[in-house]
């Protein structure tokens, strides 16, 4: 089951760091509250990072070439595949939010802030999926795509406020976190916890994530063209 | 140059364009891999046309270009009268393509594979469903239609691959090595189905193969392709009849002097033609093979060359290949498919599950 991993993170870390939340910087929230949006974002990265592996299987078996000799529009393959990942991200996010509620998380920011979190997760997920697709189309090696997923996701999460508020981190990590797209999504998530949602933060982070998704989407399109030229 | 020496056996009305017309196709991969070096041939409508060549000859590259998957560096091509380079999307609508890699999604069922293919070609719900059932029945896959394709045997997968190429009722069908790696029963199944397509449905078929017997017995016309060039084109019978007389192959003992043997035989110059050497074997053509054998043996004996075996045979496509390329098909296959470079159980180069080279 694909949600086993985030569940373990949520329950295990929720227990392990229970008392960390008494440190200043958590704003008095319980650690489960604090952790839930971060785990949602991390789960999005991990699952969307698999996207490229499907391209590799399709390239190896000639499925991609079969699509390419059909008269259907080229762009529909890329878009259709990304749509699949977007829908999956939405479903998984809703389930994770439900589970977080069950284990005691409270999202005082309300339904709209949760929708913003899901939108942020979708944009971050699309970025990750496009990156994974680009890698797959260029390098055509299953191992590389999986390794990139693992090697990228955990450091990016630790260099963000996924597990701890940045105010508790060394200064250089705070600087890195500011430019870390994972942190942008987690920052939107933080806003769901408090009744006083800072919509400025939410909208700006959504904007940056949208720009990133567009950039990496463009990279994936270029890689798709490179594949077509190499056949 | 190719000579169209014979009368085309299939009468095509002057107005109807050829099924496929390739003119001087060239393609270089990377900086130096010269995959195609000027490939030209014509496929008349309604025929089964074979591209015969050893691995690496350029068959798949030719198919990829004709099916709009890949673009040539030079040359031109048309399929069903439509220019492949100028109007690729129009070409895509009239062709079916079964690539060497088959293209079946193994996680989906046969029915799902076929239905998605229908959608890719813009077919509608009920039309697709009817067509899918029809194809499943035709390829004897109805019983297994809803199992994931990964549970299929090699022969079933190949049939499903061919069915995928037919969903939208194409006028021209491309099949890249449709029988490679299949057992004899599955092979003749696939042959029968392809023949039915051409004879009953009027589909023009281009298929590639590296099996000599397949090219000899199954296709209406063929082009032999070697190192990116078409070396000859015609019906199998016509190509063989161009070689007058029988083939004679003399295998010498390893230690014997080949040169001495060759020199001895050159005294038969009036009767022996196309004398060539490959390894320790002398190949030649002679008008009345059996009656020439005593002469040949006597001459070789006189020159001190020890003969291991002598074979005399009616002209075969292997002899046609030998005449045009200077080596036998088997030798070309061995040189292109080396077990040291492809040690896997499934040969990387030829895709056969039991690569014997
Ligand atoms: N996509 C590709 N990239 C680089 N080289 C290729 C590619 N496709 C084929 N080749 C090379 O081009 C030559 C012809 O290959 P191919 O057309 O596949 O031959 P065949 O189908 O007759 O076995 C071979 O040397 C092969 O290695
Ligand atoms: Mg090939």
Coordinates of C-alpha atoms and ligand atoms in Angstrom, one line a residue:
Chain A
X1 CA 0.0 0.0 0.0
X2 CA 1.4 3.3 -1.1
X3 CA 0.4 5.2 2.1
X4 CA 2.2 2.9 4.5
X5 CA 5.3 5.0 4.4
X6 CA 3.8 8.3 5.3
X7 CA 1.7 6.6 8.0
X8 CA 4.9 5.3 9.6
X9 CA 6.5 8.7 9.5
X10 CA 3.4 10.3 10.9
X11 CA 2.9 7.9 13.8
X12 CA 6.5 7.1 14.6
X13 CA 7.9 10.6 14.4
X14 CA 4.7 11.9 16.1
X15 CA 5.5 9.7 19.1
X16 CA 9.3 10.1 18.9
X17 CA 9.3 13.9 18.9
X18 CA 6.3 14.4 21.0
X19 CA 8.1 16.5 23.5
X20 CA 10.0 18.5 21.0
X21 CA 6.9 20.6 20.5
X22 CA 7.4 22.2 23.9
X23 CA 10.4 24.0 22.5
X24 CA 9.8 27.6 21.5
X25 CA 9.1 28.0 17.7
X26 CA 6.3 25.5 17.5
X27 CA 3.8 28.0 18.6
X28 CA 2.2 25.7 21.1
X29 CA 0.8 23.2 18.6
X30 CA 1.2 19.5 19.3
X31 CA 3.9 17.8 17.2
X32 CA 1.4 15.7 15.3
X33 CA -0.3 18.9 14.2
X34 CA 3.1 20.3 13.2
X35 CA 4.2 17.2 11.4
X36 CA 1.1 16.4 9.4
X37 CA 1.5 18.9 6.6
X38 CA 5.2 18.1 6.3
X39 CA 4.5 14.4 5.9
X40 CA 1.9 15.1 3.3
X41 CA 4.4 17.1 1.3
X42 CA 7.1 14.5 1.7
X43 CA 4.7 11.7 0.6
X44 CA 3.8 13.8 -2.5
X45 CA 7.5 14.0 -3.4
X46 CA 8.1 10.3 -2.9
X47 CA 5.2 9.1 -5.0
X48 CA 5.5 11.6 -7.9
X49 CA 9.2 10.8 -8.1
X50 CA 8.2 7.4 -9.5
X51 CA 6.7 9.0 -12.5
X52 CA 9.8 8.6 -14.7
X53 CA 10.0 4.8 -14.1
X54 CA 6.8 4.4 -16.1
X55 CA 8.4 6.1 -19.1
X56 CA 11.4 3.7 -18.9
X57 CA 9.2 0.7 -18.9
X58 CA 7.2 2.1 -21.8
X59 CA 10.4 2.9 -23.7
X60 CA 11.8 -0.6 -23.2
X61 CA 8.7 -2.4 -24.3
X62 CA 8.1 -0.1 -27.3
X63 CA 4.8 1.2 -25.8
X64 CA 6.0 4.8 -26.2
X65 CA 7.0 4.2 -29.8
X66 CA 3.5 2.7 -30.4
X67 CA 1.9 5.9 -29.1
X68 CA 4.3 8.0 -31.2
X69 CA 3.2 6.4 -34.5
X70 CA -0.5 7.0 -33.6
X71 CA -2.1 10.2 -34.8
X72 CA -3.0 11.3 -31.3
X73 CA -1.5 14.7 -30.2
X74 CA 2.0 14.5 -28.8
X75 CA 1.2 16.8 -25.9
X76 CA -1.6 14.6 -24.8
X77 CA 0.8 11.9 -23.6
X78 CA 2.7 14.2 -21.4
X79 CA -0.4 16.0 -20.1
X80 CA -2.4 12.8 -19.6
X81 CA 0.4 11.3 -17.5
X82 CA 0.8 14.4 -15.4
X83 CA -3.0 14.5 -14.9
X84 CA -2.8 11.0 -13.5
X85 CA -0.2 12.1 -10.9
X86 CA -2.1 15.2 -10.0
X87 CA -5.2 13.1 -9.3
X88 CA -3.2 10.6 -7.3
X89 CA -1.7 13.5 -5.2
X90 CA -5.1 14.8 -4.5
X91 CA -6.5 11.5 -3.4
X92 CA -3.5 10.7 -1.2
X93 CA -3.5 14.1 0.4
X94 CA -7.2 13.8 1.3
X95 CA -6.6 10.4 2.9
X96 CA -3.5 11.7 4.8
X97 CA -5.4 14.7 6.1
X98 CA -8.2 12.4 7.2
X99 CA -5.7 10.2 9.1
X100 CA -4.0 13.2 10.7
X101 CA -7.5 14.3 11.9
X102 CA -8.0 10.8 13.3
X103 CA -4.8 10.8 15.3
X104 CA -5.6 14.2 16.8
X105 CA -4.3 16.9 14.4
X106 CA -6.4 20.0 14.3
X107 CA -6.4 22.3 11.3
X108 CA -7.6 25.6 12.7
X109 CA -6.9 27.4 9.4
X110 CA -10.0 25.9 7.9
X111 CA -11.0 24.2 4.7
X112 CA -9.7 26.8 2.3
X113 CA -6.3 26.6 3.8
X114 CA -6.4 22.8 3.4
X115 CA -7.3 23.3 -0.3
X116 CA -4.4 25.6 -0.7
X117 CA -2.1 22.9 0.9
X118 CA -3.4 20.3 -1.6
X119 CA -2.9 22.7 -4.5
X120 CA 0.6 23.4 -3.3
X121 CA 1.2 19.6 -3.0
X122 CA -0.1 19.1 -6.6
X123 CA 2.2 21.8 -8.0
X124 CA 5.2 20.4 -6.1
X125 CA 4.3 16.9 -7.2
X126 CA 4.0 17.9 -10.8
X127 CA 7.5 19.5 -10.6
X128 CA 8.9 16.3 -9.1
X129 CA 7.1 14.2 -11.7
X130 CA 8.4 16.3 -14.6
X131 CA 11.9 16.2 -13.2
X132 CA 11.7 12.4 -12.9
X133 CA 10.3 12.2 -16.5
X134 CA 13.1 14.4 -17.8
X135 CA 15.7 12.2 -16.1
X136 CA 14.0 9.0 -17.4
X137 CA 13.8 10.3 -21.0
X138 CA 17.4 11.4 -21.0
X139 CA 19.2 8.6 -19.0
X140 CA 16.8 5.7 -19.6
X141 CA 17.9 3.8 -16.6
X142 CA 15.5 2.7 -13.9
X143 CA 18.2 2.7 -11.2
X144 CA 19.1 6.3 -11.8
X145 CA 15.5 7.5 -11.6
X146 CA 14.9 5.6 -8.3
X147 CA 18.2 6.7 -6.8
X148 CA 17.6 10.4 -7.7
X149 CA 14.2 10.1 -6.0
X150 CA 15.7 8.8 -2.8
X151 CA 18.7 11.0 -2.8
X152 CA 16.7 14.1 -3.4
X153 CA 13.6 13.8 -1.3
X154 CA 15.1 13.2 2.2
X155 CA 17.7 16.0 2.1
X156 CA 15.2 18.4 0.7
X157 CA 12.8 17.6 3.5
X158 CA 15.5 17.9 6.2
X159 CA 16.6 21.2 4.7
X160 CA 13.1 22.6 5.2
X161 CA 10.7 23.0 8.1
X162 CA 9.1 19.6 7.5
X163 CA 10.3 18.2 10.8
X164 CA 11.4 21.3 12.8
X165 CA 10.8 25.0 12.6
X166 CA 13.6 26.7 10.7
X167 CA 14.2 29.0 13.7
X168 CA 15.7 26.0 15.5
X169 CA 18.2 25.4 12.7
X170 CA 21.6 26.7 11.9
X171 CA 21.6 29.8 9.9
X172 CA 22.9 28.3 6.7
X173 CA 20.1 25.8 6.6
X174 CA 17.6 28.7 7.2
X175 CA 19.1 30.3 4.0
X176 CA 18.8 27.1 2.0
X177 CA 15.3 26.5 3.3
X178 CA 14.2 29.9 2.0
X179 CA 15.0 28.7 -1.6
X180 CA 13.9 25.1 -1.1
X181 CA 10.6 24.4 -3.0
X182 CA 9.8 21.7 -0.5
X183 CA 9.8 24.4 2.2
X184 CA 7.5 26.6 0.1
X185 CA 4.9 23.8 0.2
X186 CA 5.5 23.1 3.9
X187 CA 5.0 26.7 4.7
X188 CA 1.6 26.6 3.0
X189 CA 0.9 23.6 5.2
X190 CA 1.9 25.5 8.4
X191 CA -0.8 28.0 7.6
X192 CA -3.4 25.4 7.9
X193 CA -2.7 25.0 11.6
X194 CA -3.5 28.4 12.9
X195 CA -6.8 30.3 12.7
X196 CA -5.0 33.4 11.6
X197 CA -4.0 32.3 8.1
X198 CA -1.4 34.6 6.4
X199 CA -2.8 34.6 2.9
X200 CA 0.2 36.5 1.6
X201 CA 2.5 33.6 2.4
X202 CA 0.0 31.1 0.9
X203 CA -0.4 32.9 -2.4
X204 CA 3.2 33.8 -2.9
X205 CA 4.3 30.2 -2.2
X206 CA 1.7 28.9 -4.6
X207 CA 2.9 31.3 -7.2
X208 CA 6.5 30.2 -6.8
X209 CA 5.5 26.5 -7.0
X210 CA 3.5 27.2 -10.1
X211 CA 6.5 28.8 -11.7
X212 CA 8.7 25.8 -10.8
X213 CA 6.2 23.4 -12.2
X214 CA 6.1 25.3 -15.4
X215 CA 9.9 25.3 -15.7
X216 CA 10.4 21.6 -15.0
X217 CA 7.4 20.8 -17.3
X218 CA 9.2 22.6 -20.0
X219 CA 12.4 20.7 -19.3
X220 CA 10.4 17.4 -19.6
X221 CA 8.9 18.5 -22.9
X222 CA 12.5 19.2 -24.2
X223 CA 13.6 15.8 -23.0
X224 CA 10.6 14.2 -24.8
X225 CA 11.7 15.9 -28.0
X226 CA 15.3 14.7 -27.4
X227 CA 14.0 11.1 -27.1
X228 CA 12.0 11.5 -30.3
X229 CA 15.1 12.6 -32.2
X230 CA 17.2 9.7 -30.9
X231 CA 14.8 6.9 -32.0
Chain B
X1 CA 21.4 0.4 -59.3
X2 CA 18.2 -1.6 -59.0
X3 CA 16.9 -3.0 -62.2
X4 CA 13.2 -3.6 -62.5
X5 CA 13.8 -6.4 -64.9
X6 CA 10.7 -8.3 -64.6
X7 CA 7.1 -7.6 -65.3
X8 CA 5.2 -6.7 -62.1
X9 CA 3.1 -9.7 -61.3
X10 CA 0.4 -7.7 -59.6
X11 CA -1.4 -5.3 -61.9
X12 CA -1.7 -1.9 -60.3
X13 CA -3.9 0.6 -62.0
X14 CA -1.8 3.5 -63.1
X15 CA -3.7 6.0 -60.9
X16 CA -3.2 4.0 -57.7
X17 CA 0.0 4.9 -56.0
X18 CA 2.4 2.2 -54.7
X19 CA 1.8 1.2 -51.1
X20 CA 5.3 2.3 -50.2
X21 CA 7.9 4.1 -52.1
X22 CA 11.4 4.7 -50.5
X23 CA 13.9 6.9 -52.3
X24 CA 17.6 7.2 -51.2
X25 CA 16.9 7.1 -47.5
X26 CA 20.0 7.9 -45.4
X27 CA 20.4 8.0 -41.6
X28 CA 23.4 8.4 -39.4
X29 CA 23.1 7.9 -35.6
X30 CA 25.4 9.9 -33.5
X31 CA 28.6 10.9 -35.3
X32 CA 29.5 7.7 -37.1
X33 CA 26.9 4.9 -37.0
X34 CA 25.8 4.8 -40.6
X35 CA 22.5 2.9 -40.3
X36 CA 21.1 3.7 -43.8
X37 CA 23.3 4.5 -46.8
X38 CA 20.8 5.1 -49.5
X39 CA 17.8 2.7 -49.2
X40 CA 15.3 2.6 -52.1
X41 CA 12.5 0.2 -52.9
X42 CA 8.9 0.1 -54.0
X43 CA 6.1 -2.0 -52.5
X44 CA 3.2 -2.6 -54.8
X45 CA -0.3 -2.4 -53.4
X46 CA -1.8 -5.5 -51.8
X47 CA 1.5 -7.4 -51.6
X48 CA 3.5 -8.9 -48.8
X49 CA 6.9 -7.3 -49.1
X50 CA 9.9 -8.6 -47.2
X51 CA 13.0 -6.7 -46.1
X52 CA 15.6 -9.4 -45.5
X53 CA 18.9 -8.7 -43.9
X54 CA 21.2 -9.7 -41.0
X55 CA 21.1 -7.9 -37.7
X56 CA 22.3 -4.3 -37.9
X57 CA 21.5 -4.1 -41.6
X58 CA 19.2 -1.2 -41.1
X59 CA 15.7 -2.9 -41.3
X60 CA 14.3 -1.4 -38.1
X61 CA 15.7 2.0 -39.0
X62 CA 13.9 1.8 -42.4
X63 CA 10.7 0.9 -40.7
X64 CA 11.0 3.7 -38.1
X65 CA 11.4 6.2 -40.9
X66 CA 8.5 4.9 -43.0
X67 CA 6.3 4.9 -40.0
X68 CA 7.2 8.6 -39.1
X69 CA 8.9 7.6 -35.8
X70 CA 12.2 8.8 -37.0
X71 CA 13.4 11.3 -39.7
X72 CA 16.0 10.5 -42.4
X73 CA 19.0 12.7 -42.9
X74 CA 18.4 12.5 -46.7
X75 CA 16.0 10.9 -49.1
X76 CA 12.2 10.8 -49.4
X77 CA 9.4 8.3 -48.9
X78 CA 5.7 8.0 -49.4
X79 CA 3.1 5.6 -48.0
X80 CA -0.2 5.1 -49.7
X81 CA 0.8 8.1 -51.9
X82 CA 1.3 10.4 -48.9
X83 CA 4.7 12.0 -48.3
X84 CA 6.1 10.7 -45.0
X85 CA 8.2 13.7 -44.3
X86 CA 5.7 16.4 -45.3
X87 CA 2.5 14.9 -43.9
X88 CA 3.4 12.6 -41.1
X89 CA 0.1 12.8 -39.3
X90 CA -1.8 11.8 -42.4
X91 CA 0.5 8.8 -42.8
X92 CA -0.1 7.8 -39.2
X93 CA -3.8 7.5 -39.9
X94 CA -3.4 5.0 -42.7
X95 CA -0.6 2.8 -41.3
X96 CA -0.5 0.1 -38.7
X97 CA 2.9 -0.6 -37.1
X98 CA 4.1 -3.6 -35.1
X99 CA 7.5 -2.7 -33.9
X100 CA 10.2 -5.2 -33.1
X101 CA 9.6 -4.4 -29.4
X102 CA 5.9 -5.3 -29.8
X103 CA 4.6 -2.3 -27.7
X104 CA 2.2 -4.3 -25.5
X105 CA 1.5 -2.8 -22.1
X106 CA 2.1 -5.9 -20.0
X107 CA 0.2 -4.6 -16.9
X108 CA -3.0 -4.1 -18.9
X109 CA -5.2 -6.9 -20.3
X110 CA -5.4 -7.6 -24.0
X111 CA -8.8 -5.9 -24.2
X112 CA -7.5 -2.8 -22.4
X113 CA -4.5 -2.6 -24.7
X114 CA -6.8 -2.8 -27.7
X115 CA -9.4 -0.4 -26.4
X116 CA -6.7 2.3 -25.6
X117 CA -5.2 1.8 -29.1
X118 CA -8.7 2.5 -30.5
X119 CA -8.9 5.7 -28.5
X120 CA -5.4 6.8 -29.7
X121 CA -6.8 6.5 -33.3
X122 CA -9.9 8.5 -32.5
X123 CA -12.3 5.6 -32.6
X124 CA -15.6 5.8 -30.8
X125 CA -16.9 3.6 -28.0
X126 CA -19.2 1.1 -29.7
X127 CA -17.1 1.0 -32.8
X128 CA -14.0 0.3 -30.7
X129 CA -15.8 -2.4 -28.6
X130 CA -17.0 -4.2 -31.7
X131 CA -13.6 -4.0 -33.4
X132 CA -11.8 -5.2 -30.2
X133 CA -14.0 -8.3 -29.9
X134 CA -13.5 -9.0 -33.6
X135 CA -9.8 -8.9 -33.3
X136 CA -9.7 -10.9 -30.1
X137 CA -11.7 -13.6 -31.9
X138 CA -9.6 -13.5 -35.0
X139 CA -6.3 -13.9 -33.1
X140 CA -7.8 -16.5 -30.8
X141 CA -7.3 -14.4 -27.7
X142 CA -11.0 -14.1 -26.6
X143 CA -10.6 -16.6 -23.8
X144 CA -7.6 -14.7 -22.4
X145 CA -8.8 -11.2 -23.2
X146 CA -9.1 -10.0 -19.6
X147 CA -5.9 -11.4 -18.1
X148 CA -2.9 -9.1 -17.7
X149 CA -0.8 -9.4 -20.8
X150 CA 2.2 -10.3 -18.7
X151 CA 0.8 -13.8 -18.2
X152 CA 0.8 -14.3 -22.0
X153 CA 3.2 -16.6 -23.9
X154 CA 5.5 -15.2 -26.5
X155 CA 3.3 -16.2 -29.3
X156 CA 0.2 -14.7 -27.7
X157 CA 2.0 -11.4 -27.1
X158 CA 3.0 -11.3 -30.7
X159 CA -0.5 -11.9 -31.9
X160 CA -1.7 -9.2 -29.6
X161 CA 1.0 -6.9 -31.0
X162 CA -0.3 -7.5 -34.5
X163 CA -3.9 -7.0 -33.4
X164 CA -2.9 -3.6 -31.9
X165 CA -1.5 -2.6 -35.3
X166 CA -4.9 -3.5 -36.9
X167 CA -7.4 -1.8 -34.6
X168 CA -8.0 1.1 -36.9
X169 CA -8.1 -1.0 -40.2
X170 CA -4.9 0.4 -41.7
X171 CA -4.2 0.2 -45.5
X172 CA -0.5 -0.5 -45.0
X173 CA 0.9 -2.6 -42.2
X174 CA 4.5 -2.6 -41.0
X175 CA 5.8 -5.6 -39.1
X176 CA 9.3 -5.5 -37.7
X177 CA 10.5 -9.1 -37.3
X178 CA 7.1 -10.4 -36.5
X179 CA 8.2 -14.0 -36.1
X180 CA 11.6 -13.6 -34.4
X181 CA 11.9 -15.8 -31.3
X182 CA 8.6 -17.7 -31.9
X183 CA 8.4 -21.4 -31.9
X184 CA 7.4 -23.1 -35.2
X185 CA 3.7 -23.4 -34.4
X186 CA 3.3 -19.8 -33.3
X187 CA 5.3 -18.7 -36.4
X188 CA 3.0 -20.4 -38.8
X189 CA 0.0 -19.0 -36.9
X190 CA 1.4 -15.5 -37.4
X191 CA 2.2 -16.3 -41.1
X192 CA -1.3 -17.5 -41.8
X193 CA -2.8 -14.4 -40.2
X194 CA -0.6 -12.0 -42.2
X195 CA -1.4 -13.9 -45.4
X196 CA -5.1 -13.6 -44.7
X197 CA -4.7 -9.9 -44.2
X198 CA -3.1 -9.4 -47.5
X199 CA -5.2 -11.8 -49.5
X200 CA -8.7 -11.2 -48.0
X201 CA -8.5 -7.7 -46.6
X202 CA -6.2 -6.2 -49.3
X203 CA -3.8 -4.8 -46.7
X204 CA -0.3 -4.1 -48.1
X205 CA 2.3 -5.6 -45.8
X206 CA 5.9 -4.7 -45.3
X207 CA 7.7 -7.1 -42.9
X208 CA 11.3 -7.5 -42.0
X209 CA 13.0 -10.7 -41.2
X210 CA 16.4 -12.2 -40.8
X211 CA 15.1 -15.7 -41.6
X212 CA 16.0 -16.8 -45.1
X213 CA 13.3 -19.4 -45.3
X214 CA 10.6 -16.9 -44.3
X215 CA 11.7 -14.5 -47.1
X216 CA 11.8 -17.4 -49.5
X217 CA 8.4 -19.0 -48.9
X218 CA 6.3 -16.3 -47.4
X219 CA 6.7 -13.0 -49.2
X220 CA 5.6 -11.9 -52.7
X221 CA 8.6 -9.7 -53.2
X222 CA 11.6 -8.8 -51.2
X223 CA 14.6 -6.5 -51.0
X224 CA 17.8 -7.7 -49.5
X225 CA 19.3 -5.1 -47.3
X226 CA 22.9 -5.2 -46.2
X227 CA 25.0 -2.5 -44.3
X228 CA 22.3 0.1 -44.9
X229 CA 21.9 -0.5 -48.7
X230 CA 19.4 -2.5 -50.7
X231 CA 21.6 -4.8 -52.7
X232 CA 18.8 -6.4 -54.8
X233 CA 15.0 -6.5 -55.1
X234 CA 12.5 -8.8 -56.7
X235 CA 10.4 -11.9 -56.2
X236 CA 12.2 -14.7 -54.5
X237 CA 12.0 -16.9 -57.6
X238 CA 13.2 -14.1 -59.9
X239 CA 16.2 -13.4 -57.6
X240 CA 17.1 -17.0 -57.6
X241 CA 16.7 -17.5 -61.3
X242 CA 19.2 -14.6 -61.9
X243 CA 21.8 -17.0 -60.5
X244 CA 22.2 -19.4 -63.3
X245 CA 23.1 -22.9 -62.4
X246 CA 23.7 -24.7 -59.0
X247 CA 25.7 -23.6 -56.0
X248 CA 28.8 -25.7 -55.2
X249 CA 30.4 -25.4 -51.8
X250 CA 33.7 -27.2 -51.1
X251 CA 34.9 -27.3 -47.5
X252 CA 38.7 -27.9 -47.3
X253 CA 40.7 -29.4 -44.5
X254 CA 41.9 -26.6 -42.3
X255 CA 45.6 -27.1 -43.2
X256 CA 45.1 -27.3 -46.9
X257 CA 46.3 -24.3 -48.9
X258 CA 43.2 -22.3 -49.9
X259 CA 45.2 -20.4 -52.5
X260 CA 46.4 -23.6 -54.2
X261 CA 42.8 -24.8 -54.2
X262 CA 41.5 -21.6 -55.7
X263 CA 44.2 -21.6 -58.3
X264 CA 43.4 -25.2 -59.3
X265 CA 39.7 -24.3 -59.6
X266 CA 40.4 -21.2 -61.7
X267 CA 41.4 -23.6 -64.4
X268 CA 37.7 -24.5 -64.7
X269 CA 37.0 -20.8 -65.4
X270 CA 34.7 -21.5 -68.2
X271 CA 32.3 -23.5 -66.1
X272 CA 32.7 -22.1 -62.6
X273 CA 31.4 -18.7 -61.8
X274 CA 31.4 -16.3 -58.8
X275 CA 34.3 -18.1 -57.1
X276 CA 34.7 -16.9 -53.5
X277 CA 36.3 -18.0 -50.3
X278 CA 34.9 -17.8 -46.8
X279 CA 36.9 -19.3 -44.0
X280 CA 38.1 -22.6 -45.3
X281 CA 35.2 -23.0 -47.7
X282 CA 35.2 -22.3 -51.5
X283 CA 31.9 -21.1 -53.0
X284 CA 31.1 -21.1 -56.7
X285 CA 28.3 -21.5 -59.2
X286 CA 28.3 -24.1 -61.9
X287 CA 25.8 -25.0 -64.6
X288 CA 25.3 -28.7 -64.0
X289 CA 26.4 -29.1 -60.4
X290 CA 26.5 -32.9 -60.0
X291 CA 28.4 -33.6 -63.2
X292 CA 31.0 -30.9 -62.2
X293 CA 31.9 -32.6 -58.9
X294 CA 34.4 -35.2 -60.2
X295 CA 36.3 -32.5 -62.1
X296 CA 36.5 -30.3 -59.1
X297 CA 37.7 -33.0 -56.9
X298 CA 40.3 -34.1 -59.3
X299 CA 41.7 -30.6 -59.7
X300 CA 41.8 -30.0 -56.0
X301 CA 43.4 -33.4 -55.4
X302 CA 46.1 -32.6 -58.0
X303 CA 46.8 -29.3 -56.2
X304 CA 47.2 -31.1 -52.8
X305 CA 44.1 -29.6 -51.2
X306 CA 42.3 -32.0 -49.0
X307 CA 38.5 -31.9 -49.3
X308 CA 36.3 -32.5 -46.3
X309 CA 32.9 -32.1 -47.8
X310 CA 31.3 -31.1 -51.1
X311 CA 27.7 -29.7 -51.3
X312 CA 25.8 -29.1 -54.5
X313 CA 22.4 -27.3 -54.2
X314 CA 19.8 -25.5 -56.3
X315 CA 20.1 -21.7 -56.0
X316 CA 18.8 -20.4 -52.6
X317 CA 18.4 -16.9 -51.2
X318 CA 21.6 -17.5 -49.3
X319 CA 23.3 -17.8 -52.7
X320 CA 21.6 -14.6 -53.8
X321 CA 22.9 -12.9 -50.7
X322 CA 26.4 -14.3 -51.2
X323 CA 26.4 -13.1 -54.8
X324 CA 25.5 -9.5 -53.9
X325 CA 27.5 -9.1 -50.7
X326 CA 30.4 -11.5 -51.0
X327 CA 29.6 -13.4 -47.8
X328 CA 27.0 -16.0 -46.7
X329 CA 24.0 -14.9 -44.7
X330 CA 25.2 -17.1 -41.8
X331 CA 28.6 -15.4 -41.7
X332 CA 27.0 -12.0 -41.8
X333 CA 24.7 -13.0 -38.9
X334 CA 27.6 -14.3 -36.9
X335 CA 29.7 -11.2 -37.4
X336 CA 26.8 -8.9 -36.3
X337 CA 25.7 -11.0 -33.4
X338 CA 28.5 -11.9 -31.1
X339 CA 27.8 -14.0 -28.0
X340 CA 30.6 -12.1 -26.2
X341 CA 28.9 -8.8 -26.7
X342 CA 25.4 -10.2 -26.1
X343 CA 25.8 -12.8 -23.5
X344 CA 22.3 -12.5 -22.2
X345 CA 19.8 -15.3 -22.3
X346 CA 17.7 -13.1 -24.6
X347 CA 20.1 -11.9 -27.3
X348 CA 20.2 -8.1 -27.2
X349 CA 20.8 -7.7 -30.9
X350 CA 18.5 -10.1 -32.5
X351 CA 15.9 -10.4 -29.7
X352 CA 15.8 -14.2 -30.0
X353 CA 15.4 -16.1 -26.9
X354 CA 17.8 -18.7 -28.1
X355 CA 20.4 -16.8 -30.1
X356 CA 22.5 -19.6 -31.6
X357 CA 25.3 -17.4 -32.7
Ligands
LIG1 N1 18.4 4.7 -31.9 C1 19.6 4.3 -32.3 N2 20.7 5.0 -31.8 C2 21.9 4.6 -32.3 N3 22.2 3.7 -33.1 C3 21.2 3.0 -33.6 C4 19.8 3.2 -33.2 N4 19.0 2.4 -33.9 C5 19.8 1.6 -34.7 N5 21.1 2.0 -34.5 C6 22.3 1.3 -35.2 O1 22.0 1.4 -36.6 C7 22.4 0.2 -37.3 C8 21.1 -0.4 -37.9 O2 20.2 -0.8 -36.9 P1 18.8 -1.5 -37.2 O3 18.1 -0.6 -38.2 O4 18.2 -1.6 -35.9 O5 19.2 -2.9 -37.9 P2 18.3 -4.2 -38.0 O6 16.9 -3.8 -37.6 O7 18.4 -4.6 -39.4 O8 18.9 -5.2 -37.1 C9 23.0 -0.7 -36.2 O9 24.4 -0.5 -36.3 C10 22.4 -0.1 -34.9 O10 23.3 -0.3 -33.9
LIG2 MG1 15.7 -4.6 -36.1

